[in-house]
Amino acid sequence: QVNTVSSEESLALPEIQWGKDLEIGYISTAPLVVDGIIIVKGGGDSNLKINSTIIAYRADNGSEIWRSDFKESIYNFEISPLLLVRSASSSCSPNLDLIVTGWTSGSVTAHDLRTGTLVWEINSSAPSWGITGGGVEIEGRIIWPTETGIIELCASDGNILNQYEDPEIRTYRANIGYWFSYENDSMTIRGFLQGTEKGQILTYDLNLTLINKFEIPKISNLSGLWKIRSTPVMYQFSSESSNLTTLLTHLQGQDESRLVHLNWTDNLTPLLIESYILGPGSAISDAGQENFLWGSSTEILKFSITNFGEIEETFRWNVSDVTGEIKPILIGNITGYCFPQNNAEGSWYITT
């Protein structure tokens, strides 16, 4: 059952059709479901001599289609998301559908969706925990976070097109966000946003040249240690009197987190509009996604933007142990969202 937070009747999920004991260690990133195929990524178990593995199953009956081991992982957890890159005619687009992901070794790999064959692999700096976040794809160009920066790859062959690296940077589970400009109600991608373990937002142009480094805790009048382990999101609010471009990010502290709303209209230093106090930890929306749902380990928050460009809370749902990736789910003809729980049962909260 899916318990709704309004007066709607609870929604029934479909019956379980099949189940698998995968024996590939912890599954710490969401499965990818595409074209009747379910792709699952596991972190392996060095004690049992099990490698990190990607497995593809038929969605209708659970039969295994392919599996591909990744032998370079040493941490027994792999949390960089899986990204589907479709074949297309752009210069960097692949001629077959690919599954792209990052690894704690610092590698980014691409596998053939249909066969699991490794198409290419590149390596990046991994001084501590390697790649743990997710990226985006634009016309065959893959933009992916590394532990110490950001990289742009050609999807067809893995060729490195652009890269920014700084040994002082550390990123963890911080997915790439889009940096937009808005003119005459049209939106243009100017570059990319990235959070760091020091609570910074880094802005890059389309060639991955670092443009700005914003100290979000300082801008938000916060002291102490804060981290950004989520996807930065830009919004535009328009009214008869003004156009307001805002930046939303989730700061993670030691005992609490803050949803911070910043005025970024002039693309100079953002100014604090408001911040919401949430519990510790942070749930993570997909890279490049606009998000009106945010979560900490203790609550889920849904909001809208008011006519004055401010956050208006729609509901706040008290939960427990929420962490990881926020994913959409279709329940009948209703779109809901899954919030995974980090506990032994491996359960989810689902909200509509």
Short mmCIF file of C-alpha atoms in Angstrom, two decimals:
data_model
loop_
_atom_site.label_atom_id
_atom_site.label_comp_id
_atom_site.label_asym_id
_atom_site.label_seq_id
_atom_site.Cartn_x
_atom_site.Cartn_y
_atom_site.Cartn_z
CA GLN A 1 0.00 0.00 0.00
CA VAL A 2 1.02 3.61 -0.63
CA ASN A 3 -0.11 5.90 2.16
CA THR A 4 -0.97 9.34 0.81
CA VAL A 5 -0.53 12.50 2.83
CA SER A 6 -3.85 14.05 1.74
CA SER A 7 -7.44 12.91 1.89
CA GLU A 8 -6.92 10.68 -1.16
CA GLU A 9 -7.44 6.97 -0.77
CA SER A 10 -4.34 4.84 -0.35
CA LEU A 11 -3.01 3.46 -3.62
CA ALA A 12 -2.27 -0.22 -4.21
CA LEU A 13 1.05 -1.22 -5.73
CA PRO A 14 1.12 -4.13 -8.22
CA GLU A 15 1.73 -7.63 -6.94
CA ILE A 16 5.37 -8.78 -6.82
CA GLN A 17 6.07 -10.81 -9.97
CA TRP A 18 9.50 -12.18 -9.11
CA GLY A 19 12.43 -11.66 -6.76
CA LYS A 20 16.17 -12.30 -6.79
CA ASP A 21 18.94 -12.82 -4.27
CA LEU A 22 21.59 -11.07 -6.33
CA GLU A 23 24.66 -11.85 -4.19
CA ILE A 24 26.56 -8.82 -5.50
CA GLY A 25 26.96 -6.95 -2.20
CA TYR A 26 25.19 -3.76 -1.20
CA ILE A 27 22.90 -2.20 -3.79
CA SER A 28 23.42 1.47 -2.99
CA THR A 29 22.06 3.15 -6.12
CA ALA A 30 18.65 2.88 -7.76
CA PRO A 31 18.08 0.25 -10.47
CA LEU A 32 17.51 1.57 -13.99
CA VAL A 33 14.41 0.31 -15.82
CA VAL A 34 14.38 0.78 -19.60
CA ASP A 35 12.97 -1.07 -22.62
CA GLY A 36 11.75 -3.98 -20.51
CA ILE A 37 15.17 -4.39 -18.88
CA ILE A 38 16.11 -3.85 -15.21
CA ILE A 39 19.78 -2.94 -14.64
CA VAL A 40 21.13 -3.33 -11.10
CA LYS A 41 24.52 -2.26 -9.74
CA GLY A 42 26.08 -3.86 -6.66
CA GLY A 43 29.18 -2.95 -4.67
CA GLY A 44 30.60 -6.45 -4.28
CA ASP A 45 31.96 -8.12 -1.16
CA SER A 46 35.73 -8.46 -0.84
CA ASN A 47 35.38 -10.90 2.08
CA LEU A 48 33.48 -13.29 -0.19
CA LYS A 49 35.64 -12.43 -3.22
CA ILE A 50 32.63 -10.97 -5.06
CA ASN A 51 33.42 -8.15 -7.51
CA SER A 52 31.32 -5.06 -8.01
CA THR A 53 28.83 -6.04 -10.68
CA ILE A 54 26.18 -4.69 -13.06
CA ILE A 55 23.43 -7.19 -13.94
CA ALA A 56 20.58 -6.83 -16.47
CA TYR A 57 17.34 -8.79 -16.06
CA ARG A 58 14.19 -9.14 -18.12
CA ALA A 59 11.52 -7.13 -16.34
CA ASP A 60 8.73 -9.57 -17.20
CA ASN A 61 10.18 -12.78 -15.78
CA GLY A 62 13.46 -11.92 -14.02
CA SER A 63 15.72 -14.00 -16.26
CA GLU A 64 19.29 -12.74 -16.45
CA ILE A 65 20.31 -11.14 -19.75
CA TRP A 66 23.92 -10.23 -18.95
CA ARG A 67 26.30 -9.36 -16.15
CA SER A 68 29.54 -7.40 -16.12
CA ASP A 69 32.07 -7.47 -13.27
CA PHE A 70 34.10 -4.42 -12.27
CA LYS A 71 37.24 -5.63 -10.51
CA GLU A 72 38.80 -2.29 -9.55
CA SER A 73 36.39 -1.39 -6.73
CA ILE A 74 37.83 -1.83 -3.23
CA TYR A 75 35.22 -0.22 -0.94
CA ASN A 76 32.29 -2.65 -1.32
CA PHE A 77 29.90 0.21 -2.00
CA GLU A 78 29.12 1.84 -5.33
CA ILE A 79 26.68 4.74 -5.26
CA SER A 80 27.24 6.60 -8.54
CA PRO A 81 23.92 6.38 -10.46
CA LEU A 82 23.30 4.58 -13.73
CA LEU A 83 22.63 6.82 -16.76
CA LEU A 84 21.03 5.74 -20.05
CA VAL A 85 22.60 7.35 -23.14
CA ARG A 86 20.60 6.71 -26.32
CA SER A 87 22.13 6.24 -29.74
CA ALA A 88 21.71 9.31 -31.94
CA SER A 89 23.20 11.18 -34.89
CA SER A 90 25.15 13.92 -33.04
CA SER A 91 28.92 13.85 -33.51
CA CYS A 92 29.57 12.40 -30.03
CA SER A 93 26.45 10.26 -29.76
CA PRO A 94 27.01 6.49 -29.66
CA ASN A 95 25.69 4.17 -32.36
CA LEU A 96 24.15 1.92 -29.70
CA ASP A 97 22.38 2.54 -26.40
CA LEU A 98 24.77 2.76 -23.45
CA ILE A 99 24.65 2.48 -19.66
CA VAL A 100 27.13 4.96 -18.15
CA THR A 101 28.19 5.08 -14.50
CA GLY A 102 31.06 6.07 -12.21
CA TRP A 103 33.03 4.00 -9.70
CA THR A 104 34.92 4.51 -6.44
CA SER A 105 38.16 3.73 -8.30
CA GLY A 106 37.68 7.01 -10.20
CA SER A 107 36.64 5.24 -13.41
CA VAL A 108 33.69 6.10 -15.65
CA THR A 109 32.46 3.19 -17.78
CA ALA A 110 30.01 2.66 -20.62
CA HIS A 111 28.34 -0.69 -21.30
CA ASP A 112 26.17 -1.79 -24.20
CA LEU A 113 22.58 -1.83 -22.92
CA ARG A 114 21.70 -4.99 -24.87
CA THR A 115 24.77 -7.16 -24.25
CA GLY A 116 26.63 -5.64 -21.28
CA THR A 117 29.84 -5.43 -23.29
CA LEU A 118 32.27 -2.81 -21.95
CA VAL A 119 32.46 -0.14 -24.68
CA TRP A 120 34.94 2.20 -23.00
CA GLU A 121 36.45 3.15 -19.64
CA ILE A 122 38.30 6.30 -18.51
CA ASN A 123 40.04 7.06 -15.21
CA SER A 124 40.05 10.14 -12.98
CA SER A 125 41.74 11.13 -9.73
CA ALA A 126 40.43 9.23 -6.70
CA PRO A 127 42.41 10.24 -3.60
CA SER A 128 39.72 9.11 -1.13
CA TRP A 129 36.42 7.67 -2.37
CA GLY A 130 36.42 8.23 -6.13
CA ILE A 131 33.23 8.95 -8.07
CA THR A 132 30.02 8.85 -6.04
CA GLY A 133 27.75 11.30 -7.91
CA GLY A 134 25.83 11.34 -11.18
CA GLY A 135 25.98 13.38 -14.36
CA VAL A 136 24.02 14.45 -17.41
CA GLU A 137 24.16 13.92 -21.16
CA ILE A 138 23.66 16.61 -23.82
CA GLU A 139 23.72 15.48 -27.47
CA GLY A 140 26.27 12.77 -26.80
CA ARG A 141 28.37 14.85 -24.39
CA ILE A 142 28.54 13.30 -20.92
CA ILE A 143 29.24 15.69 -18.03
CA TRP A 144 30.14 13.75 -14.89
CA PRO A 145 31.39 14.71 -11.40
CA THR A 146 34.73 13.35 -10.25
CA GLU A 147 36.00 13.38 -6.68
CA THR A 148 38.24 16.37 -7.43
CA GLY A 149 36.29 18.18 -10.15
CA ILE A 150 34.27 17.55 -13.29
CA ILE A 151 34.81 15.86 -16.65
CA GLU A 152 33.20 15.95 -20.12
CA LEU A 153 33.33 12.81 -22.26
CA CYS A 154 32.32 11.89 -25.78
CA ALA A 155 29.71 9.13 -25.37
CA SER A 156 30.73 7.31 -28.56
CA ASP A 157 34.29 6.51 -27.48
CA GLY A 158 34.93 7.97 -23.99
CA ASN A 159 37.31 10.59 -25.33
CA ILE A 160 37.91 13.37 -22.76
CA LEU A 161 36.66 16.65 -24.26
CA ASN A 162 37.09 18.93 -21.25
CA GLN A 163 38.09 18.54 -17.62
CA TYR A 164 38.51 20.66 -14.51
CA GLU A 165 40.48 19.23 -11.63
CA ASP A 166 41.60 20.76 -8.33
CA PRO A 167 43.31 18.57 -5.69
CA GLU A 168 41.70 20.73 -2.98
CA ILE A 169 38.16 19.89 -4.14
CA ARG A 170 36.22 16.95 -2.73
CA THR A 171 32.75 15.99 -3.94
CA TYR A 172 30.56 13.21 -2.52
CA ARG A 173 27.14 12.21 -3.91
CA ALA A 174 26.83 15.74 -5.35
CA ASN A 175 25.08 15.32 -8.70
CA ILE A 176 25.62 17.85 -11.48
CA GLY A 177 23.03 20.64 -11.84
CA TYR A 178 22.37 22.96 -14.77
CA TRP A 179 23.33 26.63 -14.83
CA PHE A 180 20.69 28.42 -16.90
CA SER A 181 20.10 31.87 -18.28
CA TYR A 182 16.57 33.12 -18.96
CA GLU A 183 15.68 35.63 -21.66
CA ASN A 184 12.22 36.38 -23.04
CA ASP A 185 10.77 33.28 -21.39
CA SER A 186 13.37 31.04 -23.07
CA MET A 187 15.93 29.02 -21.16
CA THR A 188 19.52 28.46 -22.31
CA ILE A 189 22.07 26.19 -20.67
CA ARG A 190 25.12 28.31 -19.80
CA GLY A 191 27.01 25.66 -17.90
CA PHE A 192 26.89 23.46 -14.83
CA LEU A 193 26.64 23.59 -11.02
CA GLN A 194 28.42 21.35 -8.55
CA GLY A 195 28.41 21.09 -4.75
CA THR A 196 31.44 20.26 -2.61
CA GLU A 197 32.29 18.81 0.79
CA LYS A 198 33.08 22.36 1.98
CA GLY A 199 29.57 23.62 1.18
CA GLN A 200 30.63 25.43 -1.98
CA ILE A 201 28.72 25.77 -5.24
CA LEU A 202 31.07 25.70 -8.22
CA THR A 203 29.84 27.17 -11.50
CA TYR A 204 31.38 26.08 -14.81
CA ASP A 205 30.78 27.28 -18.35
CA LEU A 206 30.03 24.82 -21.16
CA ASN A 207 33.75 24.15 -21.62
CA LEU A 208 34.13 23.33 -17.90
CA THR A 209 36.07 26.49 -17.15
CA LEU A 210 35.52 27.35 -13.48
CA ILE A 211 33.64 30.69 -13.35
CA ASN A 212 32.74 31.11 -9.68
CA LYS A 213 33.14 29.40 -6.32
CA PHE A 214 30.38 30.42 -3.90
CA GLU A 215 30.77 29.81 -0.16
CA ILE A 216 27.14 28.93 0.56
CA PRO A 217 27.44 28.60 4.40
CA LYS A 218 28.98 32.08 4.59
CA ILE A 219 26.31 33.55 2.29
CA SER A 220 23.68 31.85 4.45
CA ASN A 221 25.15 33.26 7.70
CA LEU A 222 25.98 29.80 9.02
CA SER A 223 29.01 28.74 11.04
CA GLY A 224 30.53 25.31 11.38
CA LEU A 225 31.07 22.56 8.81
CA TRP A 226 28.52 22.17 5.99
CA LYS A 227 28.52 19.92 2.93
CA ILE A 228 26.51 19.80 -0.29
CA ARG A 229 25.59 16.21 -1.15
CA SER A 230 22.70 16.84 -3.49
CA THR A 231 21.80 18.45 -6.83
CA PRO A 232 21.85 22.29 -6.99
CA VAL A 233 18.69 23.59 -8.70
CA MET A 234 17.95 26.90 -10.44
CA TYR A 235 14.47 28.40 -10.79
CA GLN A 236 13.06 31.46 -12.47
CA PHE A 237 10.13 33.44 -11.10
CA SER A 238 8.46 36.02 -13.34
CA SER A 239 5.87 38.66 -12.46
CA GLU A 240 4.68 41.93 -13.97
CA SER A 241 7.18 43.86 -11.87
CA SER A 242 10.28 41.65 -11.82
CA ASN A 243 12.13 38.58 -13.00
CA LEU A 244 13.84 36.62 -10.25
CA THR A 245 16.35 33.82 -10.78
CA THR A 246 16.94 31.74 -7.67
CA LEU A 247 19.23 28.93 -6.60
CA LEU A 248 18.18 26.17 -4.23
CA THR A 249 20.64 23.89 -2.51
CA HIS A 250 20.63 21.51 0.46
CA LEU A 251 23.38 22.07 3.01
CA GLN A 252 24.19 19.08 5.22
CA GLY A 253 25.52 19.77 8.70
CA GLN A 254 26.40 17.52 11.60
CA ASP A 255 23.06 17.47 13.43
CA GLU A 256 20.79 19.25 10.96
CA SER A 257 20.55 20.35 7.35
CA ARG A 258 19.32 23.52 5.66
CA LEU A 259 17.36 24.01 2.45
CA VAL A 260 18.84 27.33 1.31
CA HIS A 261 17.05 29.63 -1.16
CA LEU A 262 19.25 32.28 -2.82
CA ASN A 263 18.60 35.22 -5.15
CA TRP A 264 20.91 34.76 -8.15
CA THR A 265 19.25 37.16 -10.57
CA ASP A 266 22.38 39.01 -11.66
CA ASN A 267 24.56 35.85 -11.79
CA LEU A 268 27.00 37.55 -9.42
CA THR A 269 27.26 36.55 -5.76
CA PRO A 270 23.95 35.00 -4.64
CA LEU A 271 22.02 36.68 -1.81
CA LEU A 272 20.14 34.79 0.88
CA ILE A 273 16.35 34.89 0.59
CA GLU A 274 15.45 32.29 3.20
CA SER A 275 16.45 28.92 4.61
CA TYR A 276 14.52 25.98 6.03
CA ILE A 277 15.81 23.89 8.92
CA LEU A 278 15.58 20.16 8.22
CA GLY A 279 16.91 17.06 9.94
CA PRO A 280 20.39 15.63 9.29
CA GLY A 281 21.33 14.00 6.00
CA SER A 282 19.98 14.64 2.53
CA ALA A 283 18.05 12.75 -0.12
CA ILE A 284 19.26 13.32 -3.67
CA SER A 285 17.35 14.24 -6.83
CA ASP A 286 18.60 13.18 -10.25
CA ALA A 287 21.37 15.17 -11.91
CA GLY A 288 20.08 18.11 -13.92
CA GLN A 289 16.54 17.81 -12.55
CA GLU A 290 14.21 20.54 -11.31
CA ASN A 291 13.03 19.42 -7.93
CA PHE A 292 10.14 20.47 -5.65
CA LEU A 293 10.66 17.55 -3.28
CA TRP A 294 13.51 17.53 -0.77
CA GLY A 295 14.30 15.09 1.99
CA SER A 296 16.45 14.64 5.05
CA SER A 297 16.78 11.57 7.24
CA THR A 298 13.77 12.73 9.30
CA GLU A 299 11.35 14.47 6.93
CA ILE A 300 10.21 14.95 3.35
CA LEU A 301 9.38 18.49 2.25
CA LYS A 302 7.29 19.49 -0.75
CA PHE A 303 7.04 23.14 -1.73
CA SER A 304 6.02 25.56 -4.45
CA ILE A 305 7.25 29.03 -5.42
CA THR A 306 4.80 31.81 -4.46
CA ASN A 307 3.87 34.86 -6.55
CA PHE A 308 6.51 36.75 -4.56
CA GLY A 309 9.27 34.27 -5.45
CA GLU A 310 9.39 32.69 -1.99
CA ILE A 311 9.21 29.05 -0.89
CA GLU A 312 5.76 27.94 0.26
CA GLU A 313 5.65 24.65 2.09
CA THR A 314 3.00 22.29 0.70
CA PHE A 315 3.57 19.51 3.20
CA ARG A 316 6.19 18.19 5.56
CA TRP A 317 6.11 14.46 6.23
CA ASN A 318 7.92 13.04 9.27
CA VAL A 319 9.93 9.95 8.27
CA SER A 320 13.02 8.03 9.42
CA ASP A 321 16.36 6.97 7.92
CA VAL A 322 15.77 8.56 4.50
CA THR A 323 18.88 8.85 2.33
CA GLY A 324 19.89 8.21 -1.27
CA GLU A 325 18.18 8.92 -4.57
CA ILE A 326 14.67 10.37 -5.00
CA LYS A 327 13.07 8.49 -7.90
CA PRO A 328 9.70 8.85 -9.69
CA ILE A 329 7.31 5.90 -9.78
CA LEU A 330 4.10 5.47 -11.79
CA ILE A 331 1.24 4.01 -9.73
CA GLY A 332 -1.59 3.43 -12.19
CA ASN A 333 -1.86 6.83 -13.84
CA ILE A 334 -0.55 8.74 -10.83
CA THR A 335 3.09 9.83 -10.54
CA GLY A 336 4.62 9.26 -7.13
CA TYR A 337 8.14 9.46 -5.69
CA CYS A 338 10.26 6.92 -3.82
CA PHE A 339 12.47 7.92 -0.90
CA PRO A 340 14.74 5.02 0.11
CA GLN A 341 15.34 4.16 3.76
CA ASN A 342 18.86 3.30 4.85
CA ASN A 343 18.03 0.36 7.08
CA ALA A 344 18.36 -3.42 7.13
CA GLU A 345 14.93 -3.94 5.59
CA GLY A 346 15.76 -1.76 2.58
CA SER A 347 12.29 -0.19 2.46
CA TRP A 348 10.96 2.96 0.78
CA TYR A 349 8.62 5.82 1.52
CA ILE A 350 6.37 6.57 -1.45
CA THR A 351 4.48 9.83 -1.76
CA THR A 352 2.17 11.26 -4.41
#
